[in-house]
XYZ file of C-alpha atoms in Angstrom:
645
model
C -63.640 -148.366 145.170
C -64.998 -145.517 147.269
C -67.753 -146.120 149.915
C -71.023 -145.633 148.515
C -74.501 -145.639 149.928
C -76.179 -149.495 149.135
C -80.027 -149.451 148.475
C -81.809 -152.903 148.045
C -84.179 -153.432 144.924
C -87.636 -154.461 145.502
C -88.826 -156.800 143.093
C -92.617 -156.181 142.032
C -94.725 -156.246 138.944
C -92.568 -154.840 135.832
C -92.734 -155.081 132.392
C -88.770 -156.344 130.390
C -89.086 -154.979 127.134
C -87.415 -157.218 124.167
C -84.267 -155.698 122.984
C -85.011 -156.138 119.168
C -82.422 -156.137 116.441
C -81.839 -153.893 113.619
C -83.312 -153.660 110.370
C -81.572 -155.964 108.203
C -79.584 -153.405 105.953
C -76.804 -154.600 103.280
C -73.528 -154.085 103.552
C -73.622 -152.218 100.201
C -76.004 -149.719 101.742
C -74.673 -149.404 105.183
C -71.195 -148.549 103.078
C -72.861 -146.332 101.281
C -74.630 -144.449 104.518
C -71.389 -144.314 105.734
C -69.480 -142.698 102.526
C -72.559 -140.142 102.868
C -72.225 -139.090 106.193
C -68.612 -138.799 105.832
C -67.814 -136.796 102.783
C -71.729 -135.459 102.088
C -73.525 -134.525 105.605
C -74.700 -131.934 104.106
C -76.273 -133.534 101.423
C -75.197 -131.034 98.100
C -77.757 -132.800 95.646
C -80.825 -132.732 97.877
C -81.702 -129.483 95.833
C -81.279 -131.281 92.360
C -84.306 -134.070 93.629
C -87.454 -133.415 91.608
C -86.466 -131.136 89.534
C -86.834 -131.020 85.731
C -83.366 -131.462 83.638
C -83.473 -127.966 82.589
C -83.570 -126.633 86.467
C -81.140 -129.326 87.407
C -78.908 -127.646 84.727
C -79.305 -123.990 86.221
C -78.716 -125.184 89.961
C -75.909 -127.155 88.804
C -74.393 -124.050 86.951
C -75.260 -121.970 90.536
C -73.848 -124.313 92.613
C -70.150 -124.225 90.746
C -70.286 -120.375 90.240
C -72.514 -118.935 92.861
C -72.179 -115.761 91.199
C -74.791 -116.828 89.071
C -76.997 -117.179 91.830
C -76.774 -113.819 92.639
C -76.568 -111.714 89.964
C -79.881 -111.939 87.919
C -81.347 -110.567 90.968
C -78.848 -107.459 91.581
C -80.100 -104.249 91.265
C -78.693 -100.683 91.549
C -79.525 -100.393 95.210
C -77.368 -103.457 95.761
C -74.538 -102.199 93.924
C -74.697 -98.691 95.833
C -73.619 -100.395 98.850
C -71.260 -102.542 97.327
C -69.268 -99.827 95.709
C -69.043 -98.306 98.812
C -67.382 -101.008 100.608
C -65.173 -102.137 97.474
C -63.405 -98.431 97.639
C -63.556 -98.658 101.506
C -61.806 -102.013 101.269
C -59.424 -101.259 98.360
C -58.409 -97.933 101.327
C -57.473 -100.845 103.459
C -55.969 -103.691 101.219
C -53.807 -101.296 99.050
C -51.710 -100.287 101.824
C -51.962 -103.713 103.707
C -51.349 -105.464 100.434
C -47.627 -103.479 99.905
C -47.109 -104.180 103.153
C -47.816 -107.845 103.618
C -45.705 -108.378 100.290
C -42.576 -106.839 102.284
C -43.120 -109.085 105.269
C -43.181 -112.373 103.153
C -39.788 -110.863 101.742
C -41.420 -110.218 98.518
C -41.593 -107.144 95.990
C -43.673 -104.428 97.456
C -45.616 -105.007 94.399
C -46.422 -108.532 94.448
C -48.933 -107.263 97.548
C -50.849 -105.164 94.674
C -50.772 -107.773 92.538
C -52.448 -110.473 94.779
C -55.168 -107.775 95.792
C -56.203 -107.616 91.819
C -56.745 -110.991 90.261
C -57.394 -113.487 93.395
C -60.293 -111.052 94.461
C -62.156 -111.515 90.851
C -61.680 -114.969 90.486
C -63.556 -115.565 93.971
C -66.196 -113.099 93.400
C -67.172 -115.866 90.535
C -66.695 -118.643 92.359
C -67.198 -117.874 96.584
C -69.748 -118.058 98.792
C -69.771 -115.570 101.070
C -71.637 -112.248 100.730
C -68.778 -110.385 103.005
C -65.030 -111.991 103.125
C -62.942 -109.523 101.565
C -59.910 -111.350 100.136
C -56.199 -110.972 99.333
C -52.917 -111.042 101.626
C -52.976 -111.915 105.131
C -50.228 -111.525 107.920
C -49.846 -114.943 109.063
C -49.851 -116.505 105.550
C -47.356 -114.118 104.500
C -45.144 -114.380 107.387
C -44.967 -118.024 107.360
C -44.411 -118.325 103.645
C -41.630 -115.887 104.080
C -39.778 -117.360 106.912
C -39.968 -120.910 105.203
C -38.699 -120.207 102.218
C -35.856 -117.957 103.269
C -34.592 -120.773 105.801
C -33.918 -122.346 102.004
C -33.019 -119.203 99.723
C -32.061 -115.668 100.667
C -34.461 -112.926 99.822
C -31.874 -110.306 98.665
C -29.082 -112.585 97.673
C -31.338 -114.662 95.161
C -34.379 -112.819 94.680
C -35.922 -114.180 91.492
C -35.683 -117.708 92.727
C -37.149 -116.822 96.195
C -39.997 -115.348 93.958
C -40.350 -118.209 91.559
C -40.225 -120.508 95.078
C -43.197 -118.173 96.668
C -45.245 -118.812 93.825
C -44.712 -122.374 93.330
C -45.967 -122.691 96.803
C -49.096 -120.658 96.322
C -49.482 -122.937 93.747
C -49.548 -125.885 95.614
C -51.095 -124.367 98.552
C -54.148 -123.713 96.050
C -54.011 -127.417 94.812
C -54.007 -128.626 98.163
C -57.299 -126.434 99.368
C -58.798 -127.190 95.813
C -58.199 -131.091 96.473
C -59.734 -130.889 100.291
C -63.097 -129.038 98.598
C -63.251 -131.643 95.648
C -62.459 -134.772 97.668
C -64.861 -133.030 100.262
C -62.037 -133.568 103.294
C -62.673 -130.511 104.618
C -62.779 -131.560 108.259
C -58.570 -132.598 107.964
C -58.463 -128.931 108.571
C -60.307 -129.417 111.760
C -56.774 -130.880 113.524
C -56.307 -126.958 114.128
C -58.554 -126.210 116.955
C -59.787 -123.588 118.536
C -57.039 -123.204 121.440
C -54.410 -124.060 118.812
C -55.418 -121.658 116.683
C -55.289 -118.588 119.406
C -51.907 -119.716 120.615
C -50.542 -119.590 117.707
C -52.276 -116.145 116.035
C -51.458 -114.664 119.657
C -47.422 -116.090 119.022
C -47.128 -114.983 115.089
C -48.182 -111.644 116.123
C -45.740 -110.966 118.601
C -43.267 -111.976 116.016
C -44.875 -110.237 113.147
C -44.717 -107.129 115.099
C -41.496 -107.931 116.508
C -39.916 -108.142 113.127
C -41.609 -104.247 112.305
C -39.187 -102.747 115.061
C -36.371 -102.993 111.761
C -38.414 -100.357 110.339
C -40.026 -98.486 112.850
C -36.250 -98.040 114.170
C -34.968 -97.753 111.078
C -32.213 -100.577 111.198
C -30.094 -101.924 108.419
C -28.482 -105.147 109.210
C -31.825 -107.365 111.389
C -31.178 -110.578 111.959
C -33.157 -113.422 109.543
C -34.085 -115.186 112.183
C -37.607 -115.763 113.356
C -37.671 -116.572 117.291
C -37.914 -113.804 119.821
C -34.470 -114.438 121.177
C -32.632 -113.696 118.222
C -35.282 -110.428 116.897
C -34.709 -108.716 120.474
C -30.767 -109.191 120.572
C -30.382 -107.805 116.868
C -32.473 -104.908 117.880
C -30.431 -103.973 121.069
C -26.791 -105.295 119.004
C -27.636 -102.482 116.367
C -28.427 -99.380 118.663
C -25.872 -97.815 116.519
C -28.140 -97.792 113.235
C -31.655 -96.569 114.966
C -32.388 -93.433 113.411
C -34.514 -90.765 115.623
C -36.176 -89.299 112.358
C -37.904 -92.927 112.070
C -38.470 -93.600 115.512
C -40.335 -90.351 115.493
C -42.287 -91.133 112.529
C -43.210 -94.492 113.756
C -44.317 -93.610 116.688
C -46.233 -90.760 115.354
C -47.671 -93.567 112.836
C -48.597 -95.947 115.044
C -50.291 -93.797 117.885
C -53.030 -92.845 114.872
C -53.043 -95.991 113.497
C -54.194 -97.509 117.366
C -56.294 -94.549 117.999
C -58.237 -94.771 114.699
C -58.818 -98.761 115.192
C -60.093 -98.300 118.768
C -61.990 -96.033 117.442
C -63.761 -98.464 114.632
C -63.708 -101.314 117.454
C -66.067 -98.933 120.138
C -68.268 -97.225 116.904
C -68.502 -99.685 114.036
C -70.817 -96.739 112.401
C -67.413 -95.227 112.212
C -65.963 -98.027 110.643
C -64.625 -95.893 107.925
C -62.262 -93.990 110.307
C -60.261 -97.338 111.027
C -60.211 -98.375 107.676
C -59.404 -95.535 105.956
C -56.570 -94.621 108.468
C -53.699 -96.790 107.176
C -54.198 -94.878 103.507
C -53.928 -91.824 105.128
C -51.108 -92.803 107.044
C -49.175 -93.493 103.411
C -50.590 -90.478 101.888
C -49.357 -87.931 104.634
C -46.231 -89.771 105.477
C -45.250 -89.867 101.547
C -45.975 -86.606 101.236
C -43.755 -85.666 104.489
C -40.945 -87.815 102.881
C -41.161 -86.021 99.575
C -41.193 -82.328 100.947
C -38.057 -83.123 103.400
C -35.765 -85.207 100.956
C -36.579 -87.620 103.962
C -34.871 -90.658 102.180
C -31.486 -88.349 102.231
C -32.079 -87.860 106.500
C -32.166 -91.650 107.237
C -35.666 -92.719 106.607
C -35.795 -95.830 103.714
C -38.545 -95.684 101.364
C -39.745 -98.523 98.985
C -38.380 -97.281 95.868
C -39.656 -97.132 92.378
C -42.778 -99.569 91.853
C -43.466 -100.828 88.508
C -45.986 -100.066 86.576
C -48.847 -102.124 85.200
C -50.973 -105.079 85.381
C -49.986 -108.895 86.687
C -47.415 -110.277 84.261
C -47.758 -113.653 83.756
C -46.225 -115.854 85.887
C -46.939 -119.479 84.869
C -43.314 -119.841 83.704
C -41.480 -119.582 87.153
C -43.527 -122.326 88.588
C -41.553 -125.222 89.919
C -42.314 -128.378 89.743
C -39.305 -130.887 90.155
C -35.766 -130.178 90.786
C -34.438 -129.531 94.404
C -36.728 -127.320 96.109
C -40.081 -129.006 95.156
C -40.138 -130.411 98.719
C -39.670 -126.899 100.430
C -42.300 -125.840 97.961
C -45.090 -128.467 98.369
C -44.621 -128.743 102.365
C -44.515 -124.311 102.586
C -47.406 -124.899 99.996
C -49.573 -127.491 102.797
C -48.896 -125.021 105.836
C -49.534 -121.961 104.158
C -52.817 -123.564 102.262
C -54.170 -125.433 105.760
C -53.439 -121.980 107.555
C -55.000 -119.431 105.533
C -58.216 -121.667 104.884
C -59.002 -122.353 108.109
C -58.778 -118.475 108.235
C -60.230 -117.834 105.199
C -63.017 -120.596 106.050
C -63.338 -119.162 109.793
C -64.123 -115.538 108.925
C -66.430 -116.243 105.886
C -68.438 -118.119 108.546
C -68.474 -115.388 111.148
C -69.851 -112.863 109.407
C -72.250 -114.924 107.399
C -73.921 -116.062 111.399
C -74.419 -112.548 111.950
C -76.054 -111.547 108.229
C -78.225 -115.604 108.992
C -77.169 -117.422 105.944
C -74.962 -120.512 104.730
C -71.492 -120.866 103.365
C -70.160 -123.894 102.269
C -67.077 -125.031 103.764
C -66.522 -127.157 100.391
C -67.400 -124.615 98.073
C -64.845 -121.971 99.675
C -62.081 -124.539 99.840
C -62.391 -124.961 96.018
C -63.171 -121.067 95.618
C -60.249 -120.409 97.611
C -57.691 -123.063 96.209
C -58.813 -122.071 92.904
C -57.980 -117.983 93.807
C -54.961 -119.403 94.697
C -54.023 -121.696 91.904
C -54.656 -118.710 88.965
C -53.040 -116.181 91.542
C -49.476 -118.327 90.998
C -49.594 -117.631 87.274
C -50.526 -114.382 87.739
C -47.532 -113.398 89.915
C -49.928 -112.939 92.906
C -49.209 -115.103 96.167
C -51.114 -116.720 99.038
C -54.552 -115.040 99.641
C -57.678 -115.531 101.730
C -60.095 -113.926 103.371
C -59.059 -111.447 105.632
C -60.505 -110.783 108.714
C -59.497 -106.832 109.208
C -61.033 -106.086 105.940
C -64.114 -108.722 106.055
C -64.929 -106.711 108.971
C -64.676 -103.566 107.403
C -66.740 -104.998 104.178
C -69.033 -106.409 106.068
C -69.620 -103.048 108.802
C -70.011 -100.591 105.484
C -72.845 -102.484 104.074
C -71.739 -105.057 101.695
C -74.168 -106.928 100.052
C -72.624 -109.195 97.722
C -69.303 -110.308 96.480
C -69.370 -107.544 94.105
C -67.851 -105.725 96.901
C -63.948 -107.957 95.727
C -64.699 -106.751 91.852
C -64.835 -102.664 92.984
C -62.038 -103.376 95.466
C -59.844 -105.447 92.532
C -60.791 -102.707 89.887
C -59.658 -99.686 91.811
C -56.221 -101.746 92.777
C -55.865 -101.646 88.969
C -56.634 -98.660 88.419
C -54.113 -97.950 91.097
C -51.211 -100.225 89.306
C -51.783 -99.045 85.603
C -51.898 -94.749 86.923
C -50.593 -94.424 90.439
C -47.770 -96.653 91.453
C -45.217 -92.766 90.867
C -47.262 -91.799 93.916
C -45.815 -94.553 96.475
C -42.039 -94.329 95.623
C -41.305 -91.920 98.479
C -43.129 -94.394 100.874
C -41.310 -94.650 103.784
C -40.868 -98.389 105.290
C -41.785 -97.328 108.376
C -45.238 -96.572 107.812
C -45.448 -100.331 106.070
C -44.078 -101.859 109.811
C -47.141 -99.562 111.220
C -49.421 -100.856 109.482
C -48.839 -104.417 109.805
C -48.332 -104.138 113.774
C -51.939 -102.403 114.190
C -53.337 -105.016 111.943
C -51.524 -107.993 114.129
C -52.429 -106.900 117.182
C -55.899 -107.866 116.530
C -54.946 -111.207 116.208
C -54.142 -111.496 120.177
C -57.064 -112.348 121.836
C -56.594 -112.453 125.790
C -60.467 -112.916 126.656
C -60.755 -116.240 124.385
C -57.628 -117.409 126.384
C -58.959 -116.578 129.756
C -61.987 -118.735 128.297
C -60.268 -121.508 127.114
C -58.277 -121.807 131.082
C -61.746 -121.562 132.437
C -63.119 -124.474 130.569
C -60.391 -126.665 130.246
C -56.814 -126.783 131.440
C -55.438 -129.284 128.604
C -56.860 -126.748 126.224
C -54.894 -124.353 127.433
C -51.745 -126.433 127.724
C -52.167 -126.713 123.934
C -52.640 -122.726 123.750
C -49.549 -121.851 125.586
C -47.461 -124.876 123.318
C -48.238 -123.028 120.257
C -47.672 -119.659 122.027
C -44.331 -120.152 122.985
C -43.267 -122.655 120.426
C -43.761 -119.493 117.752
C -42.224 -117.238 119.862
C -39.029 -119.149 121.204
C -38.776 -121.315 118.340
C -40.408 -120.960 114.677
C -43.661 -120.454 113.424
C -43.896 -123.986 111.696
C -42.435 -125.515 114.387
C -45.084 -124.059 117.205
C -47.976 -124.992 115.319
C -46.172 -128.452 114.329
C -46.182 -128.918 118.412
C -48.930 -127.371 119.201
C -50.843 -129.917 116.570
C -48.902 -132.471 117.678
C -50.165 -132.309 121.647
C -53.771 -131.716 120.308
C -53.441 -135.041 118.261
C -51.855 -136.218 121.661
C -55.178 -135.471 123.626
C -57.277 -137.085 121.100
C -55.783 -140.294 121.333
C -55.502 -140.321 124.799
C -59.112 -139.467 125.107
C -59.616 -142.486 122.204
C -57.187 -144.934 124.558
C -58.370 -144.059 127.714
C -62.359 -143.709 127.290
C -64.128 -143.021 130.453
C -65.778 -145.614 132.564
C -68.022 -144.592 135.393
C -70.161 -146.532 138.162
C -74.132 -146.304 138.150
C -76.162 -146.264 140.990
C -80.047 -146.062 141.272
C -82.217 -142.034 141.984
C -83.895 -143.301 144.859
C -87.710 -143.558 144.291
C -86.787 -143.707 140.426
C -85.448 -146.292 137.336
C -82.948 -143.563 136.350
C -79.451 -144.792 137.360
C -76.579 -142.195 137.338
C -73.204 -141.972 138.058
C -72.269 -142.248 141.790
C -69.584 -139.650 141.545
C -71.737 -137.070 139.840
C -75.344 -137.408 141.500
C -74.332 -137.652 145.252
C -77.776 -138.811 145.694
C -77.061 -141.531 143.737
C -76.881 -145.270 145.323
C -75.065 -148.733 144.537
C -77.451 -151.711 144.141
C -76.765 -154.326 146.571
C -75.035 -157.193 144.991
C -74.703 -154.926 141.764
C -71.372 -153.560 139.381
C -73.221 -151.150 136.921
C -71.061 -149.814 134.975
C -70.976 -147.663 131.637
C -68.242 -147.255 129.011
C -68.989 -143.744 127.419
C -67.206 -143.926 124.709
C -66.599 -146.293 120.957
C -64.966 -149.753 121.698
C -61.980 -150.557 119.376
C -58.489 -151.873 119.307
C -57.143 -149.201 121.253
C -58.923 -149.336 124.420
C -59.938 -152.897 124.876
C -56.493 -153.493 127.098
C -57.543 -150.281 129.109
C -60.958 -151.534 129.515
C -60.431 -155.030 130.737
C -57.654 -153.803 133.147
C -60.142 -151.030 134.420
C -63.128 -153.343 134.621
C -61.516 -155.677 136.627
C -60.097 -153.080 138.769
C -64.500 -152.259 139.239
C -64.683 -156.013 140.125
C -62.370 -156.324 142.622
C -62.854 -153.050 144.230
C -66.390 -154.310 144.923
C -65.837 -157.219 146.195
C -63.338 -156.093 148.436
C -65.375 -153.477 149.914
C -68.308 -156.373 149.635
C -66.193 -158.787 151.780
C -65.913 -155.905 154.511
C -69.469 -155.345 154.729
C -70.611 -159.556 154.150
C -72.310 -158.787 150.732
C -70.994 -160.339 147.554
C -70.811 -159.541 143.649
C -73.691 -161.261 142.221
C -74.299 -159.267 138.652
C -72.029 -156.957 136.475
C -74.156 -154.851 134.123
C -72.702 -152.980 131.112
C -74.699 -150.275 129.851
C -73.595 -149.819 126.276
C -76.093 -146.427 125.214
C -73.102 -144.334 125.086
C -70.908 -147.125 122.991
C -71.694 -145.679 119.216
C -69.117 -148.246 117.476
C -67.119 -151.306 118.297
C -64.988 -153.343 116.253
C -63.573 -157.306 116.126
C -61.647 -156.452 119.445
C -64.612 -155.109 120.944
C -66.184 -158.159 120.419
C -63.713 -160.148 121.989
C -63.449 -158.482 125.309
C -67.156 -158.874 125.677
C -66.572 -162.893 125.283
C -63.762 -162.739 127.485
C -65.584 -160.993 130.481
C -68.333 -163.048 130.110
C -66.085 -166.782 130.157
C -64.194 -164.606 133.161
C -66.893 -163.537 135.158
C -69.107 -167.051 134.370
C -65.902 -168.920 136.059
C -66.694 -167.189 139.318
C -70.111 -167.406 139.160
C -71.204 -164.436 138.010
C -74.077 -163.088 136.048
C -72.782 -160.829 133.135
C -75.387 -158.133 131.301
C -75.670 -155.925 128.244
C -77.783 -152.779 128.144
C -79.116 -151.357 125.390
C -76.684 -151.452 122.373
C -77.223 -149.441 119.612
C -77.891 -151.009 116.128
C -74.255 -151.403 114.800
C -73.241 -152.633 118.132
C -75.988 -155.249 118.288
C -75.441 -156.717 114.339
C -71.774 -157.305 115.576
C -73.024 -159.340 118.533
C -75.431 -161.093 116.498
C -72.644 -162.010 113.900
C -70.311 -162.833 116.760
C -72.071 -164.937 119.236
C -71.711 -168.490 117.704
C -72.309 -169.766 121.092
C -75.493 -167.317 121.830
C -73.901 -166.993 125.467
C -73.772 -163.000 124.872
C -77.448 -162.856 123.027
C -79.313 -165.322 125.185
C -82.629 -164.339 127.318
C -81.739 -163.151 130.586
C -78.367 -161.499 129.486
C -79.502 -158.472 126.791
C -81.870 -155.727 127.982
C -83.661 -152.430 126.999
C -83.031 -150.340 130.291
C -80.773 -150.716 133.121
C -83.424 -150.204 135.723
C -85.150 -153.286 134.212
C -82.063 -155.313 134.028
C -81.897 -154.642 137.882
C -85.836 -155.262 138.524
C -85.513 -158.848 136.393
C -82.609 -159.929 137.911
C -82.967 -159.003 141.704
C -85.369 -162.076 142.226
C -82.962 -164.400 141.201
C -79.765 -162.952 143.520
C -79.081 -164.279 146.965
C -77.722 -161.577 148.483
C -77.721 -160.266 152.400
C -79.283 -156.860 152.744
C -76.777 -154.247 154.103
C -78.227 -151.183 155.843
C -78.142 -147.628 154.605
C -74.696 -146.251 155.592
């Protein structure tokens, strides 16, 4: 134990308060408390109380399609600015949408199709006022790369498409199933420092994977780590064409220029998002006027033409790959809802109102769920064209129903128009809209605050990167669960000592001020008690015990009283229990006076309930405060009085 200062308690007039128990509550009730907090703390039907049957009807109706919250009140004015940002977006998410498609090794086309249907079905059923939905990068990259570890793309492609939307199916069931079953916070195992790690790693791959067509390469390797991607692009010098690498460049240099505009003007928001339609437009039109497909730029091809066929017939559900599909379904479904769920919240802090987390989970699973049968694949909300909603004015989710309608107006009269598309503007795109994704400042943050953090950060960083996507975030998840349970195993246990001139008693490492109490162990366990860390928490109390009385034996004082200040202890279990009995039989064997301070209600029933012998509940040994633990106490402790070091 490390030398402290000693200060010597002067008994005078003090009042102890009683430490009462808890309102007698049954264990009916105290289950159903629980079941509340857990899967309703937010309280959904706290709307529905006092209302007639008839109003009860119409929330109940709002609540399940929040469109019908919204529209009896929409006017023109509304729909003024949301037709603005629907064609704005649809500028955005057709080109994204093509290109998205291609890097999940799907049909160009498939894109289109999952920016038409998904977007209507949550405009009925979402929350938010500004999330702009359809295919995102990292959904689409790691739905690709999971399924083709299984089935080639271009050996087998009508199985790799029935297998892409069997697992949007059961992504969708899986979000769906969180927002009914209300386990949204399961999705809360991705945090913060996992999640940059691995957005920052999937981008560098994403854009990694472009350099096949913004150098115009044939044969590119299948694999997914950085290692492999960088020696197929210098193994296949022989197959960059200059006509693409030109292009690209070209491409990409407007493509940056126009976003950092948008990021440094958001007025201008329209020059970003309107850039990567351009891009298609002119570069199409370059294509077409050269005969550029005949000069070594690749193009997509002829599109086909018309709405989402029906798709509900190339779902999978038994056979050999319904493993690959429900476990691609899970990481694809937890991924692009904590996206999804993460930027509807965003913007809906800066416009001041409430989305559900719940209510997008089903939304979204739901999008999802229709989208399989309707040969559309994983969708969410995006953030690049959330942002863009959001910056030209949205007001409500009317903003997906212009955006879906002009995509079909697109499919049914101007898919002739993108046949000349050259890949290389697709790879563009989808590197200016990753790069995004790669946020250094939050990193720099997360080092500052806490190095485990960013041990976590750099796991998921360079697990992507060096070995697969799943596989990072699989390890990345894996060292946060890591950290938890350490943190659940190893709770923290720290000494008191008295504010001089006060009855606030702090930790002696923290408040250098602070001072021991002569003949005194306070200590506090800030954290739950419970199977896991009773072991530790003998072992380390102990360690307290004979610390102090070591350093007491130096200095002729002895242990008289170990106090336990239980106000940050919020549960304890059976095992708990036990290691309070067995400090107290251990410490009364050598003579020593063992306290409680303060335990919160649950704490104290399970005393009550467990003290047969009342040793643990008896007068003298339970108190309110630990100053008056120390005040009732010091009268009755024969201890010599050190002075001040």
């Amino acid at each position: 134990m490390e030398e402290n200062r000693v200060i010597d308690i002067t008994t005078g007039s003090f009042e102890v308060h009683k430490v009462v128990s808890p309102p007698h509550r049954s264990t009916l009730l105290k289950l159903k408390n629980r079941l509340k907090e857990t899967f309703f703390p937010d309280d959904p039907l706290r709307q529905f109380k006092g209302q007639t049957m008839k109003q009860k009807l119409i929330l109940g109706a709002q609540y399940f399609f929040p469109i019908l919250e919204w529209c009896p009140n929409y006017g023109f004015n509304m729909f003024k600015s949301d037709i603005v940002s629907g064609l704005t977006i649809a500028s955005l998410a057709i080109p994204q949408g093509i290109s998205y498609a291609k890097l999940a090794n799907l049909p160009p086309i498939v894109g289109l199709y999952s920016s038409f249907v998904p977007p209507l079905v949550y405009a009925v059923l979402g929350s938010s006022r500004d999330l702009a939905v359809g295919p995102v990068s990292i959904a689409s990259l790691v739905l690709g790369s999971m399924l083709r570890e299984v089935v080639s793309p271009t050996k087998d492609p009508i199985l790799f498409l029935q297998l892409a939307f069997s697992s949007t199916f059961f992504a969708g069931l899986f979000q769906a199933s969180l927002g009914f079953l209300r386990l949204g916070f399961i999705i809360d195992f991705l945090s913060k420092a996992t999640l940059i790690g691995f957005m920052a790693g999937a981008a560098i791959i994403v854009s990694l994977q472009q350099l096949k067509g913004l150098l115009g390469i044939t044969n590119f390797t299948k694999q997914m780590a950085i290692i492999p991607v960088l020696s197929s692009v210098f193994h296949t010098i022989n197959e960059w064409s200059w006509q693409t690498i030109l292009m690209g460049f070209c491409i990409l240099v407007f493509l940056l220029l126009t976003r950092h505009i948008g990021m440094r003007k958001p007025k201008l928001f329209w020059v970003s998002a309107g850039a990567p339609l351009l891009s298609v437009i002119i570069s199409t039109l370059i294509v077409f006027s050269i005969k550029g497909q005949n000069h070594g730029i690749s193009i997509i091809g002829k599109l086909h033409q018309g709405l989402n066929p029906p798709s509900w017939n190339m779902l999978h559900f038994s056979g050999s790959y319904l493993g690959l599909v429900i476990k691609t379904g899970i990481v694809t479904g937890i991924l692009s809802l904590t996206e999804g769920i993460a930027v509807g919240r965003t913007f809906a802090a800066l416009k001041n109102y409430q989305v559900d987390g719940n209510k997008e989970m089903i939304a979204i699973g739901l999008m999802n769920m229709v989208g399989s049968t309707t040969s559309s694949y994983v969708t969410t909300g995006s953030f690049s064209r959330s942002a863009v909603n959001h910056n030209a004015g949205s007001k409500t989710a009317m903003s997906n129903i212009v955006m879906a309608v002009t995509v079909m107006v697109t499919l049914l009269f101007l898919m002739p128009l993108f046949q000349y598309t050259p890949n290389v503007v697709l790879g563009a795109i989808i590197v200016t809209a990753v790069i995004g994704l790669i946020d250094i400042p939050a990193a720099f943050q997360i080092w500052k605050i806490d190095k485990f953090d960013f041990l976590v950060l750099l796991c998921a960083f360079f697990g992507v990167i060096f070995i697969s996507v799943q596989d990072g975030l699989a390890i990345a998840i894996g060292i946060s669960i890591l950290k938890v349970l350490m943190q659940i195993t190893r709770p923290k246990t720290v000494m008191l000592g008295n504010i001089p001139g006060t009855g606030i008693y702090r930790n002696v490492d923290h408040y250098k001020e602070a001072m021991s109490v002569a003949g005194f162990l306070i200590l506090s366990i800030e954290a739950p008690i419970n199977f896991a860390n009773v072991t530790y928490l003998k072992e380390r109390i102990s360690r307290w015990i004979q610390d102090y009385e070591e350093e007491g034996a130096k200095k002729q004082s002895g242990l008289r009283v170990v106090v336990l200040d239980l106000s940050p202890v919020s549960a304890i279990d059976t095992s708990g229990i036990s290691l309070f009995k067995d400090l107290s039989m251990a410490l009364e064997t050598k003579g020593l006076e063992f306290v409680l301070v303060n335990p919160i209600g649950e704490v104290m029933e399970k005393l009550q309930r467990a003290d047969e012998t009342k040793n643990l509940m008896r007068s003298g040994v339970l108190f309110l405060t630990v100053d008056e633990a120390v005040a009732s106490l010091s009268s009755t402790v024969k201890y010599q009085i050190p002075e001040h070091v």
